[in-house]
CSV table of C-alpha atoms in Angstrom, one decimal:
chain,number,residue,atom,x,y,z
A,11,UNK,CA,8.3,4.2,18.1
A,12,UNK,CA,7.3,7.7,17.1
A,13,UNK,CA,3.7,8.6,16.4
A,14,UNK,CA,2.5,9.5,12.9
A,15,UNK,CA,2.8,13.2,12.1
A,16,UNK,CA,0.4,15.5,10.3
A,17,UNK,CA,1.8,14.6,6.9
A,18,UNK,CA,1.2,10.9,7.6
A,19,UNK,CA,-2.4,11.6,8.7
A,20,UNK,CA,-3.0,13.8,5.6
A,21,UNK,CA,-1.8,11.0,3.3
A,22,UNK,CA,-3.9,8.4,5.3
A,23,UNK,CA,-7.0,10.5,4.9
A,24,UNK,CA,-6.5,10.7,1.1
A,25,UNK,CA,-5.9,7.0,1.0
A,26,UNK,CA,-9.0,6.2,3.1
A,27,UNK,CA,-11.1,8.4,0.9
A,28,UNK,CA,-9.8,6.6,-2.2
A,29,UNK,CA,-10.4,3.2,-0.6
A,30,UNK,CA,-13.9,4.1,0.5
A,31,UNK,CA,-14.8,5.0,-3.0
A,32,UNK,CA,-18.1,6.5,-4.2
A,33,UNK,CA,-20.3,3.4,-4.9
A,34,UNK,CA,-22.5,1.7,-2.4
A,35,UNK,CA,-20.5,-1.5,-2.8
A,36,UNK,CA,-17.2,0.1,-1.9
A,37,UNK,CA,-18.7,1.9,1.0
A,38,UNK,CA,-20.0,-1.4,2.4
A,39,UNK,CA,-16.7,-3.1,1.9
A,40,UNK,CA,-14.9,-0.2,3.5
A,41,UNK,CA,-17.2,-0.4,6.5
A,42,UNK,CA,-16.7,-4.2,6.7
A,43,UNK,CA,-12.9,-3.8,6.7
A,44,UNK,CA,-12.5,-0.8,9.0
A,45,UNK,CA,-15.8,-0.2,10.7
A,46,UNK,CA,-15.2,3.6,10.8
A,47,UNK,CA,-13.3,6.2,8.9
A,48,UNK,CA,-11.2,7.2,11.9
A,49,UNK,CA,-10.0,3.6,12.3
A,50,UNK,CA,-8.9,3.6,8.7
A,51,UNK,CA,-7.0,6.9,9.2
A,52,UNK,CA,-5.3,5.5,12.4
A,53,UNK,CA,-4.3,2.3,10.7
A,54,UNK,CA,-3.1,3.9,7.4
A,55,UNK,CA,-1.3,6.7,9.2
A,56,UNK,CA,0.7,4.2,11.3
A,57,UNK,CA,1.4,2.2,8.1
A,58,UNK,CA,2.5,5.4,6.3
A,59,UNK,CA,4.8,6.3,9.1
A,60,UNK,CA,6.4,2.9,9.1
A,61,UNK,CA,6.9,3.0,5.3
A,62,UNK,CA,8.6,6.3,5.5
A,63,UNK,CA,10.9,5.2,8.3
A,64,UNK,CA,11.8,2.0,6.5
A,65,UNK,CA,12.4,3.9,3.3
A,66,UNK,CA,14.9,6.2,5.1
A,67,UNK,CA,16.7,3.3,6.8
A,68,UNK,CA,17.0,1.3,3.6
A,69,UNK,CA,18.1,4.4,1.6
A,70,UNK,CA,20.8,5.0,4.2
A,71,UNK,CA,22.0,1.4,3.9
A,72,UNK,CA,22.1,1.7,0.1
A,73,UNK,CA,24.1,4.9,0.2
A,74,UNK,CA,26.6,3.6,2.7
A,75,UNK,CA,27.1,0.6,0.4
A,76,UNK,CA,27.5,2.9,-2.7
A,77,UNK,CA,29.9,5.2,-0.9
A,78,UNK,CA,32.1,2.3,0.1
A,79,UNK,CA,31.9,0.6,-3.3
A,80,UNK,CA,35.4,0.7,-5.0
A,81,UNK,CA,33.8,0.4,-8.4
A,82,UNK,CA,31.4,3.3,-8.0
A,83,UNK,CA,33.2,5.6,-10.5
A,84,UNK,CA,33.2,2.9,-13.2
A,85,UNK,CA,29.4,2.5,-13.0
A,86,UNK,CA,28.6,6.3,-12.7
A,87,UNK,CA,30.4,7.9,-15.7
A,88,UNK,CA,33.8,8.1,-13.9
A,89,UNK,CA,32.4,10.3,-11.1
A,90,UNK,CA,33.2,9.7,-7.5
A,91,UNK,CA,30.4,9.4,-5.0
A,92,UNK,CA,30.8,13.1,-3.9
A,93,UNK,CA,30.9,14.3,-7.5
A,94,UNK,CA,27.8,12.2,-8.5
A,95,UNK,CA,25.6,13.2,-5.6
A,96,UNK,CA,27.1,16.4,-4.1
A,97,UNK,CA,25.7,19.7,-5.2
A,98,UNK,CA,27.7,22.2,-3.3
A,99,UNK,CA,31.2,23.3,-4.2
A,100,UNK,CA,33.0,20.7,-2.0
A,101,UNK,CA,30.5,17.8,-2.4
A,102,UNK,CA,30.0,17.5,1.3
A,103,UNK,CA,26.3,17.1,1.0
A,104,UNK,CA,26.6,14.0,-1.2
A,105,UNK,CA,25.5,11.5,1.5
A,106,UNK,CA,22.4,13.5,2.4
A,107,UNK,CA,21.4,14.0,-1.2
A,108,UNK,CA,21.9,10.3,-1.8
A,109,UNK,CA,19.8,9.3,1.2
A,110,UNK,CA,17.0,11.7,0.4
A,111,UNK,CA,16.8,10.8,-3.3
A,112,UNK,CA,16.8,7.0,-2.6
A,113,UNK,CA,14.3,7.4,0.2
A,114,UNK,CA,12.0,9.4,-2.1
A,115,UNK,CA,12.3,6.6,-4.7
A,116,UNK,CA,11.6,3.8,-2.2
A,117,UNK,CA,8.6,5.7,-0.8
A,118,UNK,CA,7.2,6.3,-4.3
A,119,UNK,CA,7.4,2.5,-4.9
A,120,UNK,CA,5.5,1.9,-1.6
A,121,UNK,CA,2.9,4.4,-2.6
A,122,UNK,CA,2.4,2.8,-6.0
A,123,UNK,CA,1.9,-0.5,-4.2
A,124,UNK,CA,-0.6,1.0,-1.9
A,125,UNK,CA,-2.6,2.4,-4.8
A,126,UNK,CA,-2.6,-1.1,-6.4
A,127,UNK,CA,-4.0,-2.5,-3.2
A,128,UNK,CA,-6.7,0.1,-3.0
A,129,UNK,CA,-7.7,-0.6,-6.6
A,130,UNK,CA,-7.8,-4.3,-6.0
A,131,UNK,CA,-10.0,-3.7,-2.9
A,132,UNK,CA,-12.4,-1.5,-4.9
A,133,UNK,CA,-12.6,-4.0,-7.8
A,134,UNK,CA,-13.3,-6.8,-5.4
A,135,UNK,CA,-16.1,-4.8,-3.8
A,136,UNK,CA,-17.7,-4.3,-7.2
A,137,UNK,CA,-17.4,-8.0,-8.0
A,138,UNK,CA,-18.9,-9.0,-4.8
A,139,UNK,CA,-21.8,-6.6,-5.2
A,140,UNK,CA,-22.5,-8.1,-8.6
A,141,UNK,CA,-22.3,-11.6,-7.2
A,142,UNK,CA,-24.6,-10.8,-4.3
A,143,UNK,CA,-27.2,-9.3,-6.7
A,144,UNK,CA,-26.9,-12.2,-9.2
A,145,UNK,CA,-30.1,-14.3,-9.1
A,146,UNK,CA,-28.3,-17.4,-10.5
A,147,UNK,CA,-25.5,-17.3,-7.8
A,148,UNK,CA,-26.8,-20.5,-6.1
A,149,UNK,CA,-26.7,-22.5,-9.3
A,150,UNK,CA,-23.0,-21.9,-9.7
A,151,UNK,CA,-22.1,-22.5,-6.1
A,152,UNK,CA,-23.5,-25.9,-5.1
A,153,UNK,CA,-27.0,-24.5,-4.4
A,154,UNK,CA,-25.7,-22.1,-1.7
A,155,UNK,CA,-26.8,-18.5,-1.4
A,156,UNK,CA,-24.3,-15.7,-1.3
A,157,UNK,CA,-24.5,-15.5,2.5
A,158,UNK,CA,-24.2,-19.3,2.9
A,159,UNK,CA,-21.2,-19.5,0.5
A,160,UNK,CA,-19.1,-16.6,2.0
A,161,UNK,CA,-20.5,-16.1,5.5
A,162,UNK,CA,-18.5,-17.6,8.3
A,163,UNK,CA,-20.2,-16.4,11.5
A,164,UNK,CA,-23.5,-17.7,13.1
A,165,UNK,CA,-25.9,-15.4,11.2
A,166,UNK,CA,-23.7,-15.2,8.0
A,167,UNK,CA,-23.8,-11.4,8.1
A,168,UNK,CA,-20.1,-11.1,7.4
A,169,UNK,CA,-20.5,-12.6,3.9
A,170,UNK,CA,-19.9,-9.4,1.9
A,171,UNK,CA,-16.8,-8.5,3.9
A,172,UNK,CA,-15.4,-12.1,3.6
A,173,UNK,CA,-16.1,-12.0,-0.2
A,174,UNK,CA,-14.3,-8.7,-0.6
A,175,UNK,CA,-11.4,-9.9,1.5
A,176,UNK,CA,-10.9,-13.1,-0.4
A,177,UNK,CA,-11.3,-11.5,-3.8
A,178,UNK,CA,-8.9,-8.6,-3.1
A,179,UNK,CA,-6.3,-11.0,-1.9
A,180,UNK,CA,-6.7,-13.1,-5.0
A,181,UNK,CA,-6.5,-10.1,-7.4
A,182,UNK,CA,-3.6,-8.4,-5.7
A,183,UNK,CA,-0.2,-10.1,-5.8
A,184,UNK,CA,2.6,-8.3,-4.0
A,185,UNK,CA,5.4,-7.4,-6.5
A,186,UNK,CA,7.9,-7.7,-3.6
A,187,UNK,CA,7.1,-11.4,-3.2
A,188,UNK,CA,9.2,-13.8,-5.4
């Protein structure tokens, strides 16, 4: 598998900056999730590269199916595949134009999904910060403190990260899931 290129890393940096946010709560949640900015970049760059690769492969499959579809003209204003996608005089670049256009659309959908995940993460961090500073937290959670309720390790220091993780998973539902 190929390594992420400079574009993937540039997009990953922007995504990590957005995910880190500007508030103390989002910074803490970011640190709990990734431990460092460089780890976030590595992880998101690899994910970005995989998304691009998948978008290209899926776009190619879609275009092959469209090209071999006998009813293509009836669903595209009577134009053939070459006439619909081709831009040069003989329409020879139709397949390439189809693949690049479909890949761009698929990648845009993935990027929108990533933005929703980042927003869910930031909202969860803010909710957890509010819960942690709430003086009446124990009253609503069986008498347990924030650390006792969310913490899972021996000293319960992972409570904030566990809270953010659980709340971001609750608030974000994948639109690709049925």
